[in-house]
């Protein structure tokens, strides 16, 4: 893609949102979204921040360069979790954060399964 507007369209289509829905995500009206995509206007930073929160690769839209999340030390599964999280509304994101914060506490409180370190004789009795 050559310019900002074309890259913005590409990212909007990847998100499977209509121009109107994408505009809503960015906090603008549909006509503003159309102007951004046609290159008639440049968006403000709050629009870019809002669409980034929605999972849009804003660095790519602005610069034309993708920065893979794996360069941040994330594996594929972690990248997918982050992308899914970014698609959630604020309430659902908070719920995921509460669940995530509680998991280590619960995980450590579960006792490990006891293992048998006994040997069994040929007759089947414990030694």
PDB file of N, CA and C in Angstrom, residues 118-127:
ATOM      1  N   UNK A 118       6.595 -45.861  46.206  1.00  0.00           N
ATOM      2  CA  UNK A 118       6.757 -47.208  46.749  1.00  0.00           C
ATOM      3  C   UNK A 118       6.943 -48.201  45.611  1.00  0.00           C
ATOM      4  N   UNK A 119       7.589 -49.262  45.944  1.00  0.00           N
ATOM      5  CA  UNK A 119       7.744 -50.338  44.971  1.00  0.00           C
ATOM      6  C   UNK A 119       6.725 -51.414  45.279  1.00  0.00           C
ATOM      7  N   UNK A 120       6.338 -52.128  44.279  1.00  0.00           N
ATOM      8  CA  UNK A 120       5.365 -53.206  44.446  1.00  0.00           C
ATOM      9  C   UNK A 120       6.083 -54.530  44.212  1.00  0.00           C
ATOM     10  N   UNK A 121       5.845 -55.458  45.136  1.00  0.00           N
ATOM     11  CA  UNK A 121       6.473 -56.784  45.004  1.00  0.00           C
ATOM     12  C   UNK A 121       5.770 -57.574  43.908  1.00  0.00           C
ATOM     13  N   UNK A 122       6.358 -58.716  43.549  1.00  0.00           N
ATOM     14  CA  UNK A 122       5.765 -59.570  42.522  1.00  0.00           C
ATOM     15  C   UNK A 122       4.383 -60.050  42.923  1.00  0.00           C
ATOM     16  N   UNK A 123       4.129 -60.141  44.225  1.00  0.00           N
ATOM     17  CA  UNK A 123       2.817 -60.604  44.687  1.00  0.00           C
ATOM     18  C   UNK A 123       1.791 -59.475  44.686  1.00  0.00           C
ATOM     19  N   UNK A 124       2.232 -58.231  44.444  1.00  0.00           N
ATOM     20  CA  UNK A 124       1.309 -57.107  44.382  1.00  0.00           C
ATOM     21  C   UNK A 124       1.235 -56.297  45.650  1.00  0.00           C
ATOM     22  N   UNK A 125       2.008 -56.629  46.669  1.00  0.00           N
ATOM     23  CA  UNK A 125       1.971 -55.858  47.911  1.00  0.00           C
ATOM     24  C   UNK A 125       3.043 -54.768  47.877  1.00  0.00           C
ATOM     25  N   UNK A 126       2.794 -53.702  48.663  1.00  0.00           N
ATOM     26  CA  UNK A 126       3.759 -52.605  48.739  1.00  0.00           C
ATOM     27  C   UNK A 126       4.981 -53.027  49.519  1.00  0.00           C
ATOM     28  N   UNK A 127       6.123 -52.582  49.078  1.00  0.00           N
ATOM     29  CA  UNK A 127       7.382 -52.879  49.762  1.00  0.00           C
ATOM     30  C   UNK A 127       7.783 -51.668  50.571  1.00  0.00           C
TER      31      UNK A 127
END
